[in-house]
mmCIF file of C-alpha atoms in Angstrom:
data_model
loop_
_atom_site.group_PDB
_atom_site.id
_atom_site.type_symbol
_atom_site.label_atom_id
_atom_site.label_comp_id
_atom_site.label_asym_id
_atom_site.label_seq_id
_atom_site.Cartn_x
_atom_site.Cartn_y
_atom_site.Cartn_z
ATOM 1 C CA GLY A 1 -19.367 51.903 -25.147
ATOM 2 C CA THR A 2 -21.589 51.928 -22.105
ATOM 3 C CA THR A 3 -24.346 49.457 -21.285
ATOM 4 C CA THR A 4 -26.858 51.041 -18.892
ATOM 5 C CA PHE A 5 -29.514 49.329 -16.812
ATOM 6 C CA SER A 6 -31.793 52.146 -15.696
ATOM 7 C CA GLY A 7 -34.429 50.009 -14.010
ATOM 8 C CA ALA A 8 -34.801 46.672 -12.280
ATOM 9 C CA VAL A 9 -34.010 43.662 -14.503
ATOM 10 C CA GLY A 10 -35.561 40.208 -14.174
ATOM 11 C CA THR A 11 -37.635 40.924 -11.082
ATOM 12 C CA THR A 12 -40.898 39.710 -12.644
ATOM 13 C CA THR A 13 -39.347 36.850 -14.656
ATOM 14 C CA ALA A 14 -35.701 36.158 -14.110
ATOM 15 C CA LEU A 15 -33.384 36.333 -17.145
ATOM 16 C CA THR A 16 -31.728 33.084 -18.091
ATOM 17 C CA SER A 17 -28.287 34.719 -17.918
ATOM 18 C CA LEU A 18 -26.545 38.057 -18.452
ATOM 19 C CA THR A 19 -23.138 38.712 -19.999
ATOM 20 C CA THR A 20 -21.563 42.024 -20.869
ATOM 21 C CA ASN A 21 -18.586 42.332 -23.268
ATOM 22 C CA ALA A 22 -15.128 43.583 -22.355
ATOM 23 C CA GLY A 23 -13.730 46.975 -23.191
ATOM 24 C CA GLY A 24 -16.585 49.257 -22.123
ATOM 25 C CA THR A 25 -18.549 50.129 -19.018
ATOM 26 C CA THR A 26 -21.716 48.726 -17.476
ATOM 27 C CA ALA A 27 -23.802 51.180 -15.455
ATOM 28 C CA ILE A 28 -26.182 49.565 -13.014
ATOM 29 C CA ASN A 29 -28.600 52.369 -12.105
ATOM 30 C CA GLY A 30 -31.595 50.223 -11.208
ATOM 31 C CA THR A 31 -32.036 48.513 -7.841
ATOM 32 C CA ALA A 32 -31.949 44.841 -8.868
ATOM 33 C CA ILE A 33 -30.794 42.306 -11.484
ATOM 34 C CA THR A 34 -32.081 38.750 -11.203
ATOM 35 C CA THR A 35 -31.088 35.769 -13.326
ATOM 36 C CA SER A 36 -31.501 32.021 -13.033
ATOM 37 C CA GLY A 37 -28.083 31.427 -14.596
ATOM 38 C CA ALA A 38 -24.786 33.258 -14.579
ATOM 39 C CA GLN A 39 -24.171 36.968 -14.476
ATOM 40 C CA THR A 40 -20.810 37.805 -16.065
ATOM 41 C CA TYR A 41 -19.581 41.385 -16.220
ATOM 42 C CA ASN A 42 -16.501 41.505 -18.431
ATOM 43 C CA ASP A 43 -16.116 45.274 -18.308
ATOM 44 C CA THR A 44 -15.901 47.968 -15.669
ATOM 45 C CA VAL A 45 -19.094 48.126 -13.564
ATOM 46 C CA THR A 46 -20.362 51.334 -11.973
ATOM 47 C CA LEU A 47 -23.271 51.662 -9.525
ATOM 48 C CA GLY A 48 -25.362 54.740 -10.137
ATOM 49 C CA GLY A 49 -28.903 56.042 -10.050
ATOM 50 C CA ALA A 50 -30.494 55.867 -6.601
ATOM 51 C CA GLY A 51 -30.742 53.260 -3.923
ATOM 52 C CA ALA A 52 -28.896 50.110 -2.914
ATOM 53 C CA LYS A 53 -28.398 47.373 -5.514
ATOM 54 C CA THR A 54 -29.159 43.644 -5.299
ATOM 55 C CA LEU A 55 -27.758 41.194 -7.872
ATOM 56 C CA THR A 56 -29.075 37.629 -7.653
ATOM 57 C CA SER A 57 -28.293 34.459 -9.585
ATOM 58 C CA THR A 58 -30.584 31.731 -8.318
ATOM 59 C CA ALA A 59 -28.753 28.829 -9.980
ATOM 60 C CA GLY A 60 -25.476 30.293 -11.292
ATOM 61 C CA ALA A 61 -22.498 32.454 -10.453
ATOM 62 C CA ILE A 62 -21.831 36.191 -10.451
ATOM 63 C CA THR A 63 -18.451 37.238 -11.867
ATOM 64 C CA PHE A 64 -16.838 40.677 -12.100
ATOM 65 C CA ALA A 65 -13.920 40.413 -14.495
ATOM 66 C CA SER A 66 -12.892 44.043 -14.069
ATOM 67 C CA THR A 67 -13.354 46.799 -11.517
ATOM 68 C CA LEU A 68 -16.537 47.555 -9.582
ATOM 69 C CA GLY A 69 -17.354 50.954 -8.061
ATOM 70 C CA GLY A 70 -20.036 53.402 -7.065
ATOM 71 C CA ALA A 71 -21.255 54.890 -3.803
ATOM 72 C CA PHE A 72 -24.205 52.552 -3.175
ATOM 73 C CA GLY A 73 -24.712 49.479 -1.009
ATOM 74 C CA LEU A 74 -24.379 46.227 -2.935
ATOM 75 C CA THR A 75 -25.885 42.821 -2.070
ATOM 76 C CA LEU A 76 -24.730 39.852 -4.119
ATOM 77 C CA SER A 77 -26.191 36.352 -4.040
ATOM 78 C CA GLY A 78 -24.635 33.810 -6.393
ATOM 79 C CA ASN A 79 -25.895 30.244 -5.997
ATOM 80 C CA THR A 80 -22.682 28.736 -7.354
ATOM 81 C CA GLY A 81 -20.342 31.563 -6.340
ATOM 82 C CA VAL A 82 -19.284 35.176 -6.572
ATOM 83 C CA THR A 83 -15.910 36.223 -8.055
ATOM 84 C CA PHE A 84 -14.109 39.547 -7.892
ATOM 85 C CA ASN A 85 -11.262 39.662 -10.440
ATOM 86 C CA GLY A 86 -10.894 43.436 -10.350
ATOM 87 C CA ALA A 87 -10.696 45.934 -7.511
ATOM 88 C CA VAL A 88 -13.900 46.830 -5.695
ATOM 89 C CA ALA A 89 -13.986 50.470 -4.605
ATOM 90 C CA THR A 90 -16.434 52.631 -2.674
ATOM 91 C CA PRO A 91 -19.701 50.742 -2.527
ATOM 92 C CA THR A 92 -21.279 51.996 0.680
ATOM 93 C CA SER A 93 -21.538 48.399 1.900
ATOM 94 C CA LEU A 94 -20.940 44.937 0.459
ATOM 95 C CA ASP A 95 -22.940 41.845 1.415
ATOM 96 C CA VAL A 96 -22.040 38.576 -0.359
ATOM 97 C CA THR A 97 -23.674 35.157 -0.275
ATOM 98 C CA GLY A 98 -22.175 32.301 -2.289
ATOM 99 C CA ALA A 99 -18.701 30.808 -2.297
ATOM 100 C CA THR A 100 -16.590 33.938 -2.807
ATOM 101 C CA ASN A 101 -13.343 34.283 -4.765
ATOM 102 C CA ILE A 102 -11.456 37.460 -3.928
ATOM 103 C CA ASN A 103 -8.700 38.182 -6.440
ATOM 104 C CA ALA A 104 -8.251 41.914 -5.834
ATOM 105 C CA ASN A 105 -8.613 44.575 -3.182
ATOM 106 C CA VAL A 106 -12.016 45.500 -1.745
ATOM 107 C CA THR A 107 -12.691 48.970 -0.320
ATOM 108 C CA THR A 108 -15.988 50.122 1.165
ATOM 109 C CA THR A 109 -17.047 53.070 3.305
ATOM 110 C CA SER A 110 -19.441 50.869 5.335
ATOM 111 C CA THR A 111 -19.588 47.197 6.250
ATOM 112 C CA GLN A 112 -18.357 44.132 4.411
ATOM 113 C CA ALA A 113 -20.078 40.801 5.129
ATOM 114 C CA TYR A 114 -19.111 37.480 3.569
ATOM 115 C CA HIS A 115 -21.635 34.785 4.447
ATOM 116 C CA SER A 116 -20.044 31.858 2.568
ATOM 117 C CA PRO A 117 -16.552 30.354 2.251
ATOM 118 C CA VAL A 118 -13.953 32.807 0.915
ATOM 119 C CA THR A 119 -10.970 31.816 -1.248
ATOM 120 C CA LEU A 120 -8.104 34.241 -1.917
ATOM 121 C CA GLY A 121 -6.785 33.980 -5.498
ATOM 122 C CA ALA A 122 -4.414 36.924 -4.986
ATOM 123 C CA ASN A 123 -3.014 39.013 -2.166
ATOM 124 C CA ALA A 124 -5.975 41.041 -0.960
ATOM 125 C CA VAL A 125 -6.514 44.200 1.144
ATOM 126 C CA LEU A 126 -10.022 44.629 2.548
ATOM 127 C CA THR A 127 -10.689 48.119 3.860
ATOM 128 C CA THR A 128 -13.611 49.899 5.488
ATOM 129 C CA THR A 129 -14.030 53.349 7.067
ATOM 130 C CA ASN A 130 -14.595 52.562 10.750
ATOM 131 C CA ASN A 131 -16.981 49.731 9.952
ATOM 132 C CA SER A 132 -16.911 45.989 10.400
ATOM 133 C CA VAL A 133 -15.669 43.176 8.186
ATOM 134 C CA VAL A 134 -17.363 39.854 8.956
ATOM 135 C CA PHE A 135 -16.558 36.391 7.640
ATOM 136 C CA ASP A 136 -19.339 33.938 8.517
ATOM 137 C CA SER A 137 -17.508 30.932 7.120
ATOM 138 C CA THR A 138 -13.968 29.816 6.279
ATOM 139 C CA VAL A 139 -11.197 31.829 4.637
ATOM 140 C CA ASP A 140 -8.664 29.915 2.521
ATOM 141 C CA ARG A 141 -6.343 30.384 -0.445
ATOM 142 C CA ASP A 142 -5.567 28.895 -3.815
ATOM 143 C CA ALA A 143 -2.317 26.990 -4.488
ATOM 144 C CA THR A 144 -0.215 30.089 -3.633
ATOM 145 C CA ALA A 145 0.312 31.392 -0.066
ATOM 146 C CA ARG A 146 -1.813 34.575 -0.329
ATOM 147 C CA ASN A 147 -1.587 37.542 1.997
ATOM 148 C CA LEU A 148 -4.692 38.968 3.654
ATOM 149 C CA THR A 149 -4.852 42.461 5.117
ATOM 150 C CA VAL A 150 -8.040 43.667 6.802
ATOM 151 C CA THR A 151 -8.148 47.343 7.823
ATOM 152 C CA THR A 152 -11.279 48.684 9.525
ATOM 153 C CA GLY A 153 -10.351 51.783 11.517
ATOM 154 C CA SER A 154 -12.445 51.377 14.660
ATOM 155 C CA GLY A 155 -14.642 48.699 13.108
ATOM 156 C CA ALA A 156 -14.693 45.098 14.307
ATOM 157 C CA ILE A 157 -13.120 42.194 12.441
ATOM 158 C CA THR A 158 -14.872 38.853 12.884
ATOM 159 C CA PHE A 159 -13.878 35.405 11.676
ATOM 160 C CA THR A 160 -16.491 32.764 12.461
ATOM 161 C CA GLY A 161 -14.869 29.869 10.606
ATOM 162 C CA ASN A 162 -11.336 28.576 10.314
ATOM 163 C CA VAL A 163 -8.731 30.675 8.481
ATOM 164 C CA GLY A 164 -5.985 29.009 6.436
ATOM 165 C CA ALA A 165 -7.096 25.494 7.325
ATOM 166 C CA GLY A 166 -8.072 24.387 3.814
ATOM 167 C CA VAL A 167 -6.415 21.772 1.619
ATOM 168 C CA ASN A 168 -4.020 24.350 0.113
ATOM 169 C CA GLY A 169 -2.596 25.226 3.520
ATOM 170 C CA ALA A 170 -1.945 28.322 5.576
ATOM 171 C CA LEU A 171 -2.192 31.901 4.366
ATOM 172 C CA GLY A 172 0.957 33.879 3.752
ATOM 173 C CA THR A 173 0.865 37.030 5.880
ATOM 174 C CA ALA A 174 -2.300 37.912 7.802
ATOM 175 C CA ILE A 175 -2.565 41.531 8.963
ATOM 176 C CA PHE A 176 -5.512 42.805 10.999
ATOM 177 C CA ASN A 177 -5.561 46.593 11.475
ATOM 178 C CA THR A 178 -8.280 47.833 13.853
ATOM 179 C CA THR A 179 -8.653 49.780 17.045
ATOM 180 C CA GLY A 180 -11.829 47.742 17.629
ATOM 181 C CA LEU A 181 -12.332 44.095 18.446
ATOM 182 C CA THR A 182 -10.911 41.202 16.434
ATOM 183 C CA THR A 183 -12.765 37.929 17.015
ATOM 184 C CA LEU A 184 -11.441 34.560 15.915
ATOM 185 C CA SER A 185 -13.933 31.773 16.613
ATOM 186 C CA GLY A 186 -12.034 29.073 14.733
ATOM 187 C CA THR A 187 -8.373 28.268 14.027
ATOM 188 C CA LEU A 188 -5.979 30.589 12.152
ATOM 189 C CA ALA A 189 -2.973 29.395 10.172
ATOM 190 C CA ALA A 190 -0.667 31.891 8.482
ATOM 191 C CA ASP A 191 3.064 32.122 7.896
ATOM 192 C CA THR A 192 3.056 35.543 9.605
ATOM 193 C CA LEU A 193 0.401 37.164 11.771
ATOM 194 C CA THR A 194 0.335 40.910 12.543
#
């Protein structure tokens, strides 16, 4: 079945936590969901209704176990982390605060901004349509040498922190596809760089 949030949730008094079951769809049509604890979406999530969406966990994590899609900007703030286990497709923009685990591809039409350390748990392709991808902190991997491809058309690619310098070692293949500017402010370690 489908679970639908038509309005803002937890904006007056934050929910303790929010968990959806697997096997259906969650439609987030309101503009905000706020919890003090974890938000766990075990099914496919779609962004609908009108306006950009903001999901906030003030003392927990936000986890997407399946795919996430919808043509709206999405801001995520997870105090103890944000995890993408399924592909992210077509949010207008994506803005993430909280230690971020990327375990699938992320595609947006507009910007992607990752304000906290990023860990790759799978090979990942991050794609925008002529817009920037910005990493404000480090980018590392789990125990396997993961590949990272960033494709931005004419958009800039910016790495503020070190890439592949974590305890698990260098990335596998790092590919940066842009006709714009690529900025590396820290070190970069990868088996192959393109």
